Amino acid sequence: MDATKGLRHSIGACALLCATAAAANAQEDPVVIGFIGSMSSDVGLSTLRGAEIAIDELNAAGGVLGGRQITLVTADTFEDVTEGIKAYEYLNDVENVDFIVSGSIDDVSLGWFERMAEYRTPTLDTWTSYIGIIDMVVADYDKYKMYFMNIGNDYALATSLIDFGKDMLAGEMGWKSTVILQEDTAFGNGTGEFLAAELSSQAGVEILDQIVYDINAVDFAPIFNKAVSLDPDFLYLISSVNSQVPSSQYVKLQVPVPMTGINVAAIGRDFWDDTGGTGGGASTFSPLPASGMDHDPASQQFVDTYQERYDTRPIYPHFNGFNAYFGIKNAVAAAERAGGFAPLDAWVEEMENTDLVLEKDGQLWHRFAYWKKGEIEPRTGREYTHNLKFDITEPYDDGVPPMAIVQWYQDGQQRIIYPPKYANGEFELPPWIEQ
Amino acid sequence: MINVLIQGLALSGLYALLAVGFTMIFSVGRVLNLAYGVYIMLGGYMYYTAVQVLGLPKIGGFAFAIASGIAFGVLTYTILVRRLEDNPVAVEIATLILAVVMQSLIILIYRPVSKSMWPVVQGVFRYEGVFVTYNLLVAMVVSWVALAGLLLFVRYTRYGRAIQAVSMDRKGAVISGIDPRQMNLATWAISGALGALAGVFFATYTQLNPSMWVGPLIVAVAVVVVGGIGSIIGSLIVAHIIGFMETFTTALIAAELRGVFTMILIIVVLVVAPKGLFGRSEL
Amino acid sequence: MPKSQFHRYLLCWLAFGAFMCLVPLFASTGMVRVLIFANFLAIFAMSWDIISGRTGYISFGHPFLIGIAGYTTAILTRHLDAPLYVSIPLAILATLVGGALFFVPALRIRGTYFALVTLAFMELMYQLTQVIAPKITGGTRGLSGLKTIILGAVPNYYLSFFVMFAIAFCLWLIVRTRIGSALAAIRMDEEAVTALGLSTFKLKLFAFGTSAAVAGIGGALYVHYIGSIAPRALFDINFLFTILVAALLGGSGTIAGPILGAYFLTFLLEYLRPFLSGAERYLIYGAITLIVYVLEPRGLHSILERAYARIAPALARGFAR
């Protein structure tokens, strides 16, 4: 780690010495990186800002690929599938990008996915975790090999959630029954089905009911009433879209049963202000590196730079900000080794050989590497070609788990409570529930 | 069962308040204002700005919301609708476009991120395993008070009767010396105020979001379509039909089908009984 | 209409067609890609205009028709592995059935209420595609990785342009006949048309059928160009807004108007991209349309026509000299 930093500094010094030559070269022929994603959502902005910081650091260190500067061009998807396709075309046809970093949600990524195969532009996703995309890369490697997903997929994530249910909810809390509240989306239904089957068989938690709700639902009182009337030990929320609605109504209604699960709104640090300071006791999954965790030095440095540079929402980078920052560093490093982003095969090969390990106190804390073609993950027994390398078996010495559980406290603090390796806080329930 | 009834009642009260401003414009001006959802959105965002950003007291938030509702209602009428007045179809198209424009404006100012609003009244009403927020109960009471006030205004004040006269017989009203444009303007102002007031409760009940205007608009459309042209009592009844239907669907059938029945109701009523279930009665 | 005028318009169409055929020779790939979207938008706007601009039955549910076509061909090719020459005609047929669903309420209601029913159709479809049989429709994520007809910007440009041009030309020939004037008469006064002994039933059925067929052709080709289909991209007020705005801004009740509007808007949006990203672009989009609509409800087409009428004599004099 220190060695790379030293190396980067010496490159920087070197670049300063021959500044004139480098600058002239850079202005003639910059490397163009495209950003595609929603430029007004917290998540999209996290990716964009992660990319901005990475690119500025690379440029300040003297540029890449023989002193060329990087230019960042952006294309907004408005979280709309068709706009996403147009944006992808724009980046390629008009801006002639060398590489694309994406902060798209899953249906948008699926929209431009075929365009990517047509243009064959190296592309790194930081937010979509849809397993179906990875399956396409597995099934047709040659067609889609330019794609890398720099976040653990949702199948791995669900497996991790089962462990949380087994160890913490059933094991530690002694909870034996639940009602699942799942949003009616592909993500909600997929995760919900998986959880319902595995929670009972693996963790021994009885599923009293599984309530599917419409993502445009505005009134959760009947849903909570129905759930509470079944007398479960806890509620399991699965909500990735509009999750402020169920979570804020849970607080407003002071529902007398604990609730945990997936509540995407509670991942970011802005949640506290959004709820007007009433979010204490909420807990949710978050991909790593999560807000509220103790970071390794490199990630902490990224956070510091981020907070120094931006004072608007999101006030703290979401996980995908880290994914974009380190993902771009990886992609550029692979290009350096391969002699550029083209030819594609050389870059893909070098990208597959990437292994960025971030350590904290001598322990593996984070790892940005990617599953290779044909490599089998031992626990689930299947391939995850070009997905971020994750580890779903304790003690997580080969990679990070796909997610952690983030807990909000009454004083507005955010900490990690699961898995134990990353935990720095305790599970806590909302104040109106007697423990 | 009792909780379904209580929640249905509370929700229906809110829906009645949401729909009444829309109904008024339709009965007086004979046009459908598809930008009506914007008043609701505006009410929510202005209250939020006043109370949660500027730190004003809640009463100031209401004043701010209602004033902006009135202003926007009057502006919509004078700048857009008055120019297209003879053509209800043109008004319908133009107000739909206006709604999308306003949605973009809200995104521009407040970003597309959803925001939670603090309830106007804190606390939860609990009874035998039923829980309803005081906020929603207050919304229901406010809704009844506002509707009763409106009914009294229309029936017993000179101005209100003039508005009613225009809604029943425009030509007749002109002959008896009433200026229909002025009455229309007043209606749009009242509608804006009611929409914004409903918006404050709707937003505290749910959340603030730039596309939050669509849901209430569909409820308002359903109320007008099913209730027939511009009857306040008819609207009240239909708001309860829709409110209870949604609550029953969520609690007893399947939560994800909640909106489907409202849509089917609109289609069936329009095709089978285009005049609505309650036909034309007085305002 | 005098014969010389017919020839002059014909000449205009041919000149337009010839010019557009040459575009890929000098335009960048980026512009060609933009034009493909403009062509599709023009098809949708023309389809809308046949019902709404001509007969006055305002459809707020056009995405519903386009969506039926799109989903039919997407599902057939994805799940049954049907070839495109089977799935696309079937999709158009399905859209005709959908158009008939529109037609039933149109027998009883018109004007503002008709618009509401069609809007309800669209919203209903949005919810149903997610709730009913998500395994087949792909639920909220929709279906992606669909077959493409041809690859590459320029071939797709020619495909989309020829289809658009053929539709426009056929529609132009149709509206020049007595059917065209009868349809316009329905907008003005439906009773008067009946009084003349014409069957409004047959005329409306014709208009709805034509509109649905055009929407079906456009929708089916569109999803196979895009390669994916999702409920949020289709059954959405923003998509409806784009179609409406293209037809109205260009000039409804004409053939050239919707094409003009579609090209104008697509280019406006793409050229604003580097300067304004995000919601500002839609704001400008809508604001321009509102202003034009209030000042000149017949759109840019009418404004240009009047400008031409003013300039033409001067030009003629210039040439004469």
JSON list of C-alpha atoms in Angstrom, two decimals, chain A residues 85-192:
[
{"chain": "A", "resi": 85, "resn": "ILE", "atom": "CA", "xyz": [-29.77, 4.08, -24.00]},
{"chain": "A", "resi": 86, "resn": "LYS", "atom": "CA", "xyz": [-29.52, 7.52, -25.59]},
{"chain": "A", "resi": 87, "resn": "ALA", "atom": "CA", "xyz": [-26.94, 8.52, -23.01]},
{"chain": "A", "resi": 88, "resn": "TYR", "atom": "CA", "xyz": [-24.85, 5.44, -23.75]},
{"chain": "A", "resi": 89, "resn": "GLU", "atom": "CA", "xyz": [-25.00, 6.18, -27.48]},
{"chain": "A", "resi": 90, "resn": "TYR", "atom": "CA", "xyz": [-24.08, 9.80, -26.86]},
{"chain": "A", "resi": 91, "resn": "LEU", "atom": "CA", "xyz": [-21.00, 8.89, -24.85]},
{"chain": "A", "resi": 92, "resn": "ASN", "atom": "CA", "xyz": [-19.78, 6.61, -27.62]},
{"chain": "A", "resi": 93, "resn": "ASP", "atom": "CA", "xyz": [-20.83, 8.39, -30.79]},
{"chain": "A", "resi": 94, "resn": "VAL", "atom": "CA", "xyz": [-20.31, 12.00, -29.82]},
{"chain": "A", "resi": 95, "resn": "GLU", "atom": "CA", "xyz": [-17.74, 11.89, -27.05]},
{"chain": "A", "resi": 96, "resn": "ASN", "atom": "CA", "xyz": [-15.80, 8.81, -28.22]},
{"chain": "A", "resi": 97, "resn": "VAL", "atom": "CA", "xyz": [-15.14, 7.62, -24.69]},
{"chain": "A", "resi": 98, "resn": "ASP", "atom": "CA", "xyz": [-12.44, 5.09, -23.88]},
{"chain": "A", "resi": 99, "resn": "PHE", "atom": "CA", "xyz": [-14.12, 3.80, -20.75]},
{"chain": "A", "resi": 100, "resn": "ILE", "atom": "CA", "xyz": [-17.47, 4.18, -19.01]},
{"chain": "A", "resi": 101, "resn": "VAL", "atom": "CA", "xyz": [-18.26, 4.20, -15.32]},
{"chain": "A", "resi": 102, "resn": "SER", "atom": "CA", "xyz": [-21.92, 3.70, -14.50]},
{"chain": "A", "resi": 103, "resn": "GLY", "atom": "CA", "xyz": [-24.13, 4.67, -11.60]},
{"chain": "A", "resi": 104, "resn": "SER", "atom": "CA", "xyz": [-27.26, 3.22, -13.20]},
{"chain": "A", "resi": 105, "resn": "ILE", "atom": "CA", "xyz": [-30.06, 1.28, -11.55]},
{"chain": "A", "resi": 106, "resn": "ASP", "atom": "CA", "xyz": [-30.74, -2.21, -12.84]},
{"chain": "A", "resi": 107, "resn": "ASP", "atom": "CA", "xyz": [-33.40, -1.67, -15.50]},
{"chain": "A", "resi": 108, "resn": "VAL", "atom": "CA", "xyz": [-31.35, 1.19, -16.94]},
{"chain": "A", "resi": 109, "resn": "SER", "atom": "CA", "xyz": [-28.21, -0.96, -17.03]},
{"chain": "A", "resi": 110, "resn": "LEU", "atom": "CA", "xyz": [-30.20, -3.72, -18.71]},
{"chain": "A", "resi": 111, "resn": "GLY", "atom": "CA", "xyz": [-31.35, -1.13, -21.25]},
{"chain": "A", "resi": 112, "resn": "TRP", "atom": "CA", "xyz": [-27.88, -0.08, -22.42]},
{"chain": "A", "resi": 113, "resn": "PHE", "atom": "CA", "xyz": [-26.38, -3.53, -21.95]},
{"chain": "A", "resi": 114, "resn": "GLU", "atom": "CA", "xyz": [-26.88, -4.56, -25.60]},
{"chain": "A", "resi": 115, "resn": "ARG", "atom": "CA", "xyz": [-25.46, -1.24, -26.79]},
{"chain": "A", "resi": 116, "resn": "MET", "atom": "CA", "xyz": [-22.36, -1.95, -24.75]},
{"chain": "A", "resi": 117, "resn": "ALA", "atom": "CA", "xyz": [-21.95, -5.29, -26.53]},
{"chain": "A", "resi": 118, "resn": "GLU", "atom": "CA", "xyz": [-22.29, -3.44, -29.85]},
{"chain": "A", "resi": 119, "resn": "TYR", "atom": "CA", "xyz": [-19.79, -0.66, -29.11]},
{"chain": "A", "resi": 120, "resn": "ARG", "atom": "CA", "xyz": [-17.53, -2.94, -27.07]},
{"chain": "A", "resi": 121, "resn": "THR", "atom": "CA", "xyz": [-16.63, -0.14, -24.69]},
{"chain": "A", "resi": 122, "resn": "PRO", "atom": "CA", "xyz": [-15.08, -1.18, -21.35]},
{"chain": "A", "resi": 123, "resn": "THR", "atom": "CA", "xyz": [-17.77, -0.48, -18.75]},
{"chain": "A", "resi": 124, "resn": "LEU", "atom": "CA", "xyz": [-17.77, -0.65, -14.96]},
{"chain": "A", "resi": 125, "resn": "ASP", "atom": "CA", "xyz": [-21.02, -0.66, -13.00]},
{"chain": "A", "resi": 126, "resn": "THR", "atom": "CA", "xyz": [-21.11, 0.51, -9.39]},
{"chain": "A", "resi": 127, "resn": "TRP", "atom": "CA", "xyz": [-24.74, 0.35, -8.25]},
{"chain": "A", "resi": 128, "resn": "THR", "atom": "CA", "xyz": [-26.66, -2.35, -10.16]},
{"chain": "A", "resi": 129, "resn": "SER", "atom": "CA", "xyz": [-26.35, -5.66, -8.38]},
{"chain": "A", "resi": 130, "resn": "TYR", "atom": "CA", "xyz": [-28.74, -7.67, -10.53]},
{"chain": "A", "resi": 131, "resn": "ILE", "atom": "CA", "xyz": [-27.59, -11.29, -10.79]},
{"chain": "A", "resi": 132, "resn": "GLY", "atom": "CA", "xyz": [-29.28, -11.57, -14.21]},
{"chain": "A", "resi": 133, "resn": "ILE", "atom": "CA", "xyz": [-26.61, -9.28, -15.68]},
{"chain": "A", "resi": 134, "resn": "ILE", "atom": "CA", "xyz": [-23.81, -11.45, -14.28]},
{"chain": "A", "resi": 135, "resn": "ASP", "atom": "CA", "xyz": [-25.59, -14.51, -15.66]},
{"chain": "A", "resi": 136, "resn": "MET", "atom": "CA", "xyz": [-25.49, -12.94, -19.12]},
{"chain": "A", "resi": 137, "resn": "VAL", "atom": "CA", "xyz": [-21.74, -12.41, -18.82]},
{"chain": "A", "resi": 138, "resn": "VAL", "atom": "CA", "xyz": [-21.35, -16.03, -17.68]},
{"chain": "A", "resi": 139, "resn": "ALA", "atom": "CA", "xyz": [-23.50, -17.34, -20.52]},
{"chain": "A", "resi": 140, "resn": "ASP", "atom": "CA", "xyz": [-21.92, -15.33, -23.32]},
{"chain": "A", "resi": 141, "resn": "TYR", "atom": "CA", "xyz": [-18.48, -14.29, -22.17]},
{"chain": "A", "resi": 142, "resn": "ASP", "atom": "CA", "xyz": [-17.14, -13.17, -25.54]},
{"chain": "A", "resi": 143, "resn": "LYS", "atom": "CA", "xyz": [-20.07, -10.89, -26.17]},
{"chain": "A", "resi": 144, "resn": "TYR", "atom": "CA", "xyz": [-20.15, -9.20, -22.76]},
{"chain": "A", "resi": 145, "resn": "LYS", "atom": "CA", "xyz": [-16.62, -9.51, -21.43]},
{"chain": "A", "resi": 146, "resn": "MET", "atom": "CA", "xyz": [-16.06, -5.74, -21.40]},
{"chain": "A", "resi": 147, "resn": "TYR", "atom": "CA", "xyz": [-18.46, -5.50, -18.45]},
{"chain": "A", "resi": 148, "resn": "PHE", "atom": "CA", "xyz": [-17.40, -5.44, -14.80]},
{"chain": "A", "resi": 149, "resn": "MET", "atom": "CA", "xyz": [-19.77, -5.16, -11.85]},
{"chain": "A", "resi": 150, "resn": "ASN", "atom": "CA", "xyz": [-17.94, -3.50, -8.99]},
{"chain": "A", "resi": 151, "resn": "ILE", "atom": "CA", "xyz": [-20.46, -4.50, -6.31]},
{"chain": "A", "resi": 152, "resn": "GLY", "atom": "CA", "xyz": [-21.52, -7.86, -4.91]},
{"chain": "A", "resi": 153, "resn": "ASN", "atom": "CA", "xyz": [-24.55, -9.24, -6.76]},
{"chain": "A", "resi": 154, "resn": "ASP", "atom": "CA", "xyz": [-27.95, -9.57, -5.12]},
{"chain": "A", "resi": 155, "resn": "TYR", "atom": "CA", "xyz": [-27.80, -13.36, -4.93]},
{"chain": "A", "resi": 156, "resn": "ALA", "atom": "CA", "xyz": [-24.65, -13.16, -2.84]},
{"chain": "A", "resi": 157, "resn": "LEU", "atom": "CA", "xyz": [-26.29, -10.38, -0.88]},
{"chain": "A", "resi": 158, "resn": "ALA", "atom": "CA", "xyz": [-29.35, -12.49, -0.10]},
{"chain": "A", "resi": 159, "resn": "THR", "atom": "CA", "xyz": [-27.10, -15.34, 1.08]},
{"chain": "A", "resi": 160, "resn": "SER", "atom": "CA", "xyz": [-25.42, -12.89, 3.39]},
{"chain": "A", "resi": 161, "resn": "LEU", "atom": "CA", "xyz": [-28.81, -11.73, 4.69]},
{"chain": "A", "resi": 162, "resn": "ILE", "atom": "CA", "xyz": [-29.68, -15.32, 5.62]},
{"chain": "A", "resi": 163, "resn": "ASP", "atom": "CA", "xyz": [-26.52, -15.48, 7.72]},
{"chain": "A", "resi": 164, "resn": "PHE", "atom": "CA", "xyz": [-27.58, -12.30, 9.47]},
{"chain": "A", "resi": 165, "resn": "GLY", "atom": "CA", "xyz": [-30.98, -13.87, 10.17]},
{"chain": "A", "resi": 166, "resn": "LYS", "atom": "CA", "xyz": [-29.41, -17.05, 11.49]},
{"chain": "A", "resi": 167, "resn": "ASP", "atom": "CA", "xyz": [-26.65, -15.50, 13.61]},
{"chain": "A", "resi": 168, "resn": "MET", "atom": "CA", "xyz": [-28.23, -12.33, 14.86]},
{"chain": "A", "resi": 169, "resn": "LEU", "atom": "CA", "xyz": [-32.01, -12.34, 14.60]},
{"chain": "A", "resi": 170, "resn": "ALA", "atom": "CA", "xyz": [-32.63, -15.98, 15.50]},
{"chain": "A", "resi": 171, "resn": "GLY", "atom": "CA", "xyz": [-29.38, -16.67, 17.36]},
{"chain": "A", "resi": 172, "resn": "GLU", "atom": "CA", "xyz": [-28.78, -13.58, 19.43]},
{"chain": "A", "resi": 173, "resn": "MET", "atom": "CA", "xyz": [-32.24, -12.02, 19.69]},
{"chain": "A", "resi": 174, "resn": "GLY", "atom": "CA", "xyz": [-34.10, -15.32, 19.87]},
{"chain": "A", "resi": 175, "resn": "TRP", "atom": "CA", "xyz": [-36.74, -14.20, 17.36]},
{"chain": "A", "resi": 176, "resn": "LYS", "atom": "CA", "xyz": [-38.72, -17.09, 15.93]},
{"chain": "A", "resi": 177, "resn": "SER", "atom": "CA", "xyz": [-41.35, -15.60, 13.64]},
{"chain": "A", "resi": 178, "resn": "THR", "atom": "CA", "xyz": [-41.58, -12.81, 11.11]},
{"chain": "A", "resi": 179, "resn": "VAL", "atom": "CA", "xyz": [-43.79, -11.11, 8.55]},
{"chain": "A", "resi": 180, "resn": "ILE", "atom": "CA", "xyz": [-41.99, -10.14, 5.36]},
{"chain": "A", "resi": 181, "resn": "LEU", "atom": "CA", "xyz": [-43.00, -6.83, 3.78]},
{"chain": "A", "resi": 182, "resn": "GLN", "atom": "CA", "xyz": [-41.65, -6.83, 0.27]},
{"chain": "A", "resi": 183, "resn": "GLU", "atom": "CA", "xyz": [-41.95, -4.28, -2.50]},
{"chain": "A", "resi": 184, "resn": "ASP", "atom": "CA", "xyz": [-43.43, -5.45, -5.76]},
{"chain": "A", "resi": 185, "resn": "THR", "atom": "CA", "xyz": [-40.30, -5.18, -7.89]},
{"chain": "A", "resi": 186, "resn": "ALA", "atom": "CA", "xyz": [-38.08, -7.80, -9.46]},
{"chain": "A", "resi": 187, "resn": "PHE", "atom": "CA", "xyz": [-35.55, -7.15, -6.71]},
{"chain": "A", "resi": 188, "resn": "GLY", "atom": "CA", "xyz": [-38.16, -7.31, -3.95]},
{"chain": "A", "resi": 189, "resn": "ASN", "atom": "CA", "xyz": [-39.82, -10.45, -5.20]},
{"chain": "A", "resi": 190, "resn": "GLY", "atom": "CA", "xyz": [-36.57, -12.27, -5.97]},
{"chain": "A", "resi": 191, "resn": "THR", "atom": "CA", "xyz": [-35.06, -11.45, -2.58]},
{"chain": "A", "resi": 192, "resn": "GLY", "atom": "CA", "xyz": [-38.36, -12.10, -0.81]}
]
